[in-house]
Coordinates of C-alpha atoms and ligand atoms in Angstrom, one line a residue:
M1 CA 183.5 -47.5 -110.0
S2 CA 185.7 -50.8 -109.0
K3 CA 184.4 -54.0 -110.5
P4 CA 181.6 -55.3 -108.3
L5 CA 182.8 -57.9 -105.9
A6 CA 179.5 -59.1 -105.3
K7 CA 175.9 -59.2 -106.9
Y8 CA 174.1 -58.3 -103.9
V9 CA 174.8 -55.8 -100.9
W10 CA 172.8 -55.8 -98.0
F11 CA 172.0 -52.0 -96.9
D12 CA 169.8 -50.5 -94.2
G13 CA 167.6 -53.7 -93.9
E14 CA 167.4 -54.7 -97.6
I15 CA 169.4 -56.7 -99.8
V16 CA 169.9 -54.5 -102.9
P17 CA 172.3 -54.9 -106.2
W18 CA 175.7 -54.0 -105.7
E19 CA 175.4 -50.4 -107.9
K20 CA 172.5 -49.6 -105.7
A21 CA 174.7 -49.8 -102.4
T22 CA 176.0 -46.1 -102.5
V23 CA 176.4 -43.3 -100.0
H24 CA 176.1 -39.5 -100.4
V25 CA 179.6 -37.5 -100.3
L26 CA 178.4 -35.4 -97.3
A27 CA 178.1 -38.6 -95.1
H28 CA 179.3 -37.8 -91.5
A29 CA 181.4 -40.9 -91.4
L30 CA 183.3 -40.2 -94.6
H31 CA 184.3 -36.6 -93.6
Y32 CA 184.9 -37.6 -89.6
G33 CA 185.4 -41.2 -89.6
T34 CA 182.3 -41.9 -87.5
G35 CA 181.7 -45.5 -88.2
V36 CA 182.3 -49.0 -86.7
F37 CA 182.8 -52.1 -88.6
E38 CA 184.1 -55.7 -88.5
G39 CA 185.9 -57.9 -90.7
I40 CA 184.6 -61.6 -90.7
R41 CA 185.7 -64.7 -92.6
A42 CA 183.8 -67.7 -94.0
Y43 CA 185.2 -70.6 -95.0
K44 CA 184.6 -73.5 -97.5
A45 CA 184.6 -76.6 -95.6
E46 CA 183.4 -79.6 -97.7
D47 CA 180.3 -78.7 -99.5
E48 CA 179.3 -76.3 -97.0
V49 CA 180.4 -72.6 -96.2
V50 CA 181.1 -71.9 -92.7
V51 CA 181.1 -68.4 -91.0
F52 CA 183.7 -68.1 -88.5
R53 CA 182.6 -66.7 -84.8
L54 CA 180.0 -64.5 -86.4
R55 CA 178.4 -64.0 -82.9
E56 CA 181.5 -62.6 -81.7
H57 CA 181.9 -60.5 -84.3
I58 CA 178.6 -58.9 -84.1
K59 CA 179.0 -58.4 -80.5
R60 CA 182.2 -56.5 -80.8
M61 CA 180.7 -54.3 -83.3
V62 CA 177.8 -53.4 -80.9
E63 CA 180.5 -52.6 -78.1
S64 CA 182.4 -50.3 -80.6
A65 CA 179.4 -48.8 -81.3
K66 CA 178.5 -48.2 -77.7
L67 CA 182.0 -46.9 -77.0
Y68 CA 181.1 -44.2 -79.7
G69 CA 177.9 -43.7 -77.9
F70 CA 175.2 -45.3 -80.6
D71 CA 173.3 -48.2 -80.7
L72 CA 173.0 -50.3 -83.9
P73 CA 169.3 -50.0 -85.3
Y74 CA 169.3 -53.7 -85.7
S75 CA 169.7 -56.9 -83.2
D76 CA 172.6 -59.2 -82.8
E77 CA 170.1 -61.9 -84.0
E78 CA 169.1 -59.6 -87.3
M79 CA 172.6 -58.7 -88.0
C80 CA 173.9 -62.4 -87.7
D81 CA 170.5 -63.6 -89.8
A82 CA 171.3 -60.7 -92.5
V83 CA 175.0 -62.0 -93.1
I84 CA 173.9 -65.5 -93.7
K85 CA 170.8 -64.3 -95.8
L86 CA 173.1 -62.1 -97.9
I87 CA 175.6 -64.9 -98.5
Q88 CA 172.6 -67.0 -99.5
K89 CA 171.4 -64.5 -101.9
N90 CA 174.6 -64.1 -103.5
D91 CA 175.1 -68.0 -103.8
F92 CA 178.5 -67.9 -102.7
H93 CA 180.3 -71.3 -102.2
S94 CA 183.7 -70.4 -101.8
S95 CA 185.6 -68.8 -98.8
L96 CA 184.5 -65.4 -98.2
Y97 CA 185.4 -62.1 -96.4
I98 CA 182.4 -60.5 -94.8
R99 CA 182.4 -56.5 -94.0
P100 CA 179.7 -55.3 -92.1
I101 CA 179.7 -51.5 -91.0
A102 CA 177.7 -49.2 -89.2
F103 CA 178.2 -45.4 -89.8
K104 CA 176.9 -42.2 -89.4
G105 CA 174.8 -40.8 -92.6
V106 CA 173.9 -37.3 -94.1
A107 CA 173.2 -34.3 -92.0
G108 CA 175.2 -31.0 -92.0
I109 CA 178.6 -30.6 -91.2
S110 CA 178.1 -30.3 -87.4
L111 CA 180.3 -32.6 -85.8
D112 CA 177.7 -34.1 -83.3
P113 CA 177.1 -37.4 -84.3
R114 CA 174.0 -37.8 -81.9
P115 CA 171.1 -36.7 -84.1
I116 CA 172.3 -38.5 -87.3
P117 CA 170.8 -41.9 -88.2
T118 CA 172.8 -44.8 -88.2
S119 CA 173.3 -46.7 -91.4
V120 CA 174.3 -50.2 -91.6
S121 CA 175.7 -52.4 -94.5
I122 CA 177.0 -55.8 -95.1
I123 CA 179.3 -56.8 -97.9
A124 CA 180.3 -60.6 -98.7
F125 CA 182.6 -61.2 -101.4
P126 CA 185.1 -64.4 -102.4
F127 CA 188.6 -63.9 -100.7
E128 CA 191.6 -66.0 -100.0
K129 CA 194.8 -64.5 -98.9
Y130 CA 195.4 -61.0 -97.5
F131 CA 199.0 -60.9 -98.3
S132 CA 199.3 -61.7 -102.0
N133 CA 203.2 -61.8 -101.3
E134 CA 203.1 -63.8 -98.2
K135 CA 205.1 -67.2 -99.0
L136 CA 206.7 -68.4 -95.8
G137 CA 206.1 -65.2 -93.9
L138 CA 206.5 -61.6 -93.5
N139 CA 209.2 -59.0 -93.5
I140 CA 207.9 -56.0 -91.2
N141 CA 209.3 -52.7 -89.6
V142 CA 208.3 -51.1 -86.3
S143 CA 206.5 -48.1 -87.4
S144 CA 207.6 -44.7 -86.5
W145 CA 204.3 -44.0 -85.8
R146 CA 202.5 -44.7 -82.5
R147 CA 199.0 -46.8 -82.3
I148 CA 195.9 -44.5 -81.8
G149 CA 194.5 -45.2 -78.5
E150 CA 193.8 -44.0 -74.8
P151 CA 193.4 -41.3 -73.7
A152 CA 192.7 -39.9 -76.9
V153 CA 190.0 -42.6 -78.1
P154 CA 189.0 -45.9 -77.0
G155 CA 191.5 -48.1 -79.0
I156 CA 189.5 -51.2 -78.1
A157 CA 186.9 -50.2 -80.5
K158 CA 187.2 -51.0 -84.2
A159 CA 186.3 -47.5 -85.5
C160 CA 186.5 -46.4 -89.3
G161 CA 188.4 -43.2 -88.1
H162 CA 191.2 -45.4 -86.2
Y163 CA 192.2 -46.7 -89.6
I164 CA 193.9 -43.7 -90.8
N165 CA 196.7 -44.6 -88.1
S166 CA 196.6 -47.9 -89.7
A167 CA 196.8 -46.6 -93.3
L168 CA 199.6 -44.1 -92.5
A169 CA 201.9 -46.7 -90.9
R170 CA 201.1 -49.2 -93.6
A171 CA 202.0 -46.7 -96.3
E172 CA 205.2 -45.8 -94.7
S173 CA 206.2 -49.6 -94.3
G174 CA 205.3 -50.4 -97.9
D175 CA 207.5 -47.2 -99.2
A176 CA 210.3 -48.7 -97.0
G177 CA 209.8 -52.0 -98.8
F178 CA 208.2 -54.2 -95.8
D179 CA 205.3 -56.1 -95.9
E180 CA 203.6 -54.6 -92.9
A181 CA 204.0 -52.4 -90.2
L182 CA 204.1 -53.1 -86.3
F183 CA 203.0 -50.2 -83.7
L184 CA 204.3 -49.4 -80.5
N185 CA 201.6 -48.0 -78.2
S186 CA 202.2 -44.4 -76.6
G187 CA 204.2 -46.1 -73.7
G188 CA 206.7 -47.3 -76.0
N189 CA 205.7 -51.0 -75.6
V190 CA 204.7 -53.5 -78.4
C191 CA 201.2 -53.0 -79.6
E192 CA 199.6 -54.4 -82.4
G193 CA 200.2 -54.3 -86.4
T194 CA 197.9 -52.2 -88.7
G195 CA 195.2 -54.9 -88.8
E196 CA 196.6 -57.8 -86.6
N197 CA 197.8 -58.8 -83.2
I198 CA 201.2 -60.1 -82.3
F199 CA 202.3 -63.1 -80.7
I200 CA 206.2 -63.5 -79.5
V201 CA 208.0 -66.8 -78.4
K202 CA 211.3 -66.7 -76.3
D203 CA 212.5 -69.8 -74.8
E204 CA 209.4 -71.6 -75.2
Q205 CA 207.5 -68.9 -73.5
I206 CA 204.5 -67.6 -75.4
A207 CA 203.6 -64.1 -75.1
T208 CA 201.2 -61.5 -76.5
P209 CA 200.4 -57.7 -75.3
G210 CA 197.5 -57.5 -72.9
L211 CA 194.3 -55.4 -73.4
T212 CA 195.7 -52.5 -71.4
S213 CA 198.6 -52.3 -74.1
G214 CA 195.9 -50.6 -76.5
I215 CA 195.4 -53.3 -78.6
L216 CA 192.2 -54.4 -80.5
N217 CA 191.0 -57.7 -78.7
G218 CA 191.2 -59.7 -81.9
I219 CA 189.0 -62.7 -82.1
T220 CA 191.5 -64.7 -83.9
R221 CA 193.9 -63.7 -80.9
Q222 CA 191.4 -65.0 -78.5
T223 CA 191.1 -68.4 -80.5
V224 CA 194.8 -68.7 -80.7
I225 CA 195.0 -68.2 -76.8
A226 CA 192.6 -71.1 -76.3
L227 CA 194.5 -73.3 -78.5
I228 CA 197.6 -72.5 -76.6
R229 CA 195.9 -73.0 -73.5
D230 CA 194.5 -76.5 -74.6
W231 CA 198.0 -77.4 -75.0
E232 CA 199.0 -76.2 -71.8
L233 CA 202.0 -74.3 -73.3
P234 CA 203.5 -71.6 -71.2
F235 CA 201.7 -68.5 -72.1
T236 CA 201.5 -64.8 -70.7
E237 CA 199.7 -61.7 -71.7
R238 CA 202.0 -58.9 -70.6
D239 CA 203.7 -55.9 -71.8
I240 CA 206.2 -56.4 -74.4
A241 CA 209.3 -54.2 -74.7
R242 CA 210.3 -53.2 -78.1
S243 CA 214.1 -54.7 -77.8
E244 CA 212.4 -58.3 -77.0
L245 CA 211.3 -58.1 -80.5
Y246 CA 214.9 -58.5 -81.9
T247 CA 216.1 -61.3 -79.9
C248 CA 212.8 -63.5 -79.7
D249 CA 212.7 -67.1 -81.2
E250 CA 209.4 -66.5 -83.2
A251 CA 206.8 -64.2 -83.9
F252 CA 203.5 -64.3 -85.6
F253 CA 200.6 -62.1 -86.4
T254 CA 196.9 -63.0 -85.9
G255 CA 193.8 -61.3 -87.6
T256 CA 190.8 -62.5 -89.3
A257 CA 192.6 -61.4 -92.8
V258 CA 195.9 -62.7 -92.3
E259 CA 194.8 -65.7 -90.0
V260 CA 198.2 -66.6 -88.6
A261 CA 201.1 -65.4 -90.4
S262 CA 204.7 -65.9 -89.6
I263 CA 206.7 -63.0 -89.0
L264 CA 210.4 -63.6 -90.5
S265 CA 212.1 -60.3 -89.7
I266 CA 211.5 -57.1 -87.8
D267 CA 213.5 -53.9 -89.0
R268 CA 215.7 -56.3 -91.2
K269 CA 216.8 -58.2 -88.0
R270 CA 216.1 -62.2 -88.6
V271 CA 213.5 -63.3 -86.4
G272 CA 215.1 -66.8 -84.9
D273 CA 216.7 -68.6 -88.1
G274 CA 214.4 -66.7 -90.4
K275 CA 212.1 -69.2 -91.0
P276 CA 208.5 -70.2 -89.2
G277 CA 209.3 -71.8 -85.8
P278 CA 207.7 -74.8 -84.4
V279 CA 205.3 -73.0 -82.4
T280 CA 204.0 -70.9 -85.2
R281 CA 203.5 -73.7 -87.5
R282 CA 201.5 -75.6 -84.9
V283 CA 199.3 -72.6 -84.1
K284 CA 198.8 -72.0 -87.8
E285 CA 198.1 -75.5 -88.6
A286 CA 195.6 -75.8 -85.7
Y287 CA 194.0 -72.6 -86.7
E288 CA 193.5 -73.8 -90.2
Q289 CA 191.7 -76.7 -88.8
T290 CA 189.8 -75.0 -86.5
V291 CA 188.1 -72.7 -88.9
K292 CA 187.2 -75.4 -91.2
G293 CA 185.5 -77.4 -88.4
L294 CA 188.4 -79.9 -87.7
N295 CA 188.7 -79.4 -84.3
S296 CA 185.7 -81.0 -82.5
K297 CA 186.1 -78.6 -79.4
Y298 CA 185.2 -75.5 -81.1
L299 CA 182.4 -76.4 -83.4
R300 CA 180.4 -73.6 -81.9
Y301 CA 182.4 -71.3 -83.6
L302 CA 180.9 -72.0 -86.9
T303 CA 177.7 -70.7 -88.3
P304 CA 176.9 -73.0 -91.4
V305 CA 175.2 -70.7 -94.1
Y306 CA 173.6 -73.4 -95.8
G307 CA 172.7 -75.9 -93.1
R308 CA 173.1 -78.9 -95.4
Q309 CA 175.2 -81.0 -93.3
Q310 CA 177.3 -81.4 -90.1
V311 CA 180.3 -79.9 -91.3
V312 CA 182.8 -81.9 -89.0
R313 CA 185.1 -84.9 -88.7
A314 CA 187.2 -85.4 -85.5
T315 CA 190.2 -83.4 -84.1
S316 CA 193.2 -84.6 -86.0
D317 CA 196.0 -82.4 -84.3
P318 CA 199.2 -84.5 -84.9
H319 CA 200.9 -82.6 -82.0
R320 CA 198.5 -84.1 -79.2
Ligands
PMP401 N1 194.4 -55.1 -84.5 C1 193.7 -54.4 -85.2 C2 194.0 -53.1 -85.2 C3 193.0 -54.8 -86.5 O1 192.4 -54.3 -87.2 C4 192.6 -56.4 -86.4 C5 191.5 -57.0 -87.5 N2 190.3 -56.8 -87.3 C6 193.1 -57.1 -85.3 C7 193.9 -56.4 -84.5 C8 192.8 -58.4 -85.4 O2 191.6 -58.8 -84.9 P1 190.7 -59.9 -85.3 O3 191.4 -61.1 -84.9 O4 189.4 -59.9 -84.6 O5 190.5 -59.9 -87.0

C-alpha cells in the first residue's frame, strides 16, 4: 500500500484510520466505474484553514449521483460537516485537497446498480501544486481522443467511469511530451482538458465553451466567470472552433486542482508571445486572492475549518 496521506479517513459515516478505509475487490465501482466524486481545495489563510465553495461541490456531487439514478445516503449538511470534522480530526493546518466519493459497493457481477448500497468516503490530505513541472505555464496538445459525453453518457456528471477517457488522453499526451491534453467534443469543437475547463482570449474578447459543449461545469470556471463579470470585460460562453486555439492571444485552464494555469503552447504552436498574458495574470492573481479570503465580495465561498477568526481583509485588486 502506498504511504498514508492522512491519519484518518471518513468512511460510511465514521472517521477511521487510513489503513481501515479499504474496499473489496468485487466493488461494482471498481469494475464498472459506478461512482461520483468531487475534488475540493482548502487553503491556509493566516492561521485558519478555509474550504473553498464546499456547499457547491457537495451539491454537484449530489447532482452527479442523480444523473446516474442514485441518492447519497447523507444530506448535504452531513457531507459538509463530515469534511470539516475530518480535517479537524487530522489536525491539518496547511492547504489541502479533499476528495469525497460515493460509489456502488459489493454485490455480484450484475451490471444493475440499483440494488447495490452506496458507500461514501472522504479523504483529505496536504496538497500544493497539481502540475509539479508548472513554471510559467503549460505546453498542451489537442488529444486524438474525443471527450466522453452525450448522447452516450451525461458528461455534466463528475462520474468515476468518465475518467477512463481522461486517463487515456493524459497518457497519450504525456507520451508525446506534453504537460496536458485538451479534448474536442464529438462535434469537433473545443471542450475541456482532462480535468480542467479552458478559456481563450482574442482581441480582448474572453470566451469559454458553454454547457452544451459537453464540459463539466467547473466551479473554478464559475468563479472566474464571476470575476470577469465584476470587471465588466467582454466575455461570452460559446462554441470555440479548434482553429481558434492556434491564433488566440491567451489561453488558460481553470480547475480546482490546477487553479488558474496559463497555456503557453498548443500542439507546439505558441499561444500569443508564449508567456502568460495580461488577462491570464489578472485572473490568476484575483483567483488566488479569492480562495484565501482576500476578496471581500466572495467571503461566502469560504467555510472556515477551525472557526477561530474572521479570515479576511478588504479586497486588494490592484487593477480596479
Ligand atoms: N473538467 C473536468 C473533466 C474536470 O475533471 C474538472 C475538475 N473537477 C474540471 C473540468 C474543473 O472543475 P472544477 O473547477 O470544479 O474543479
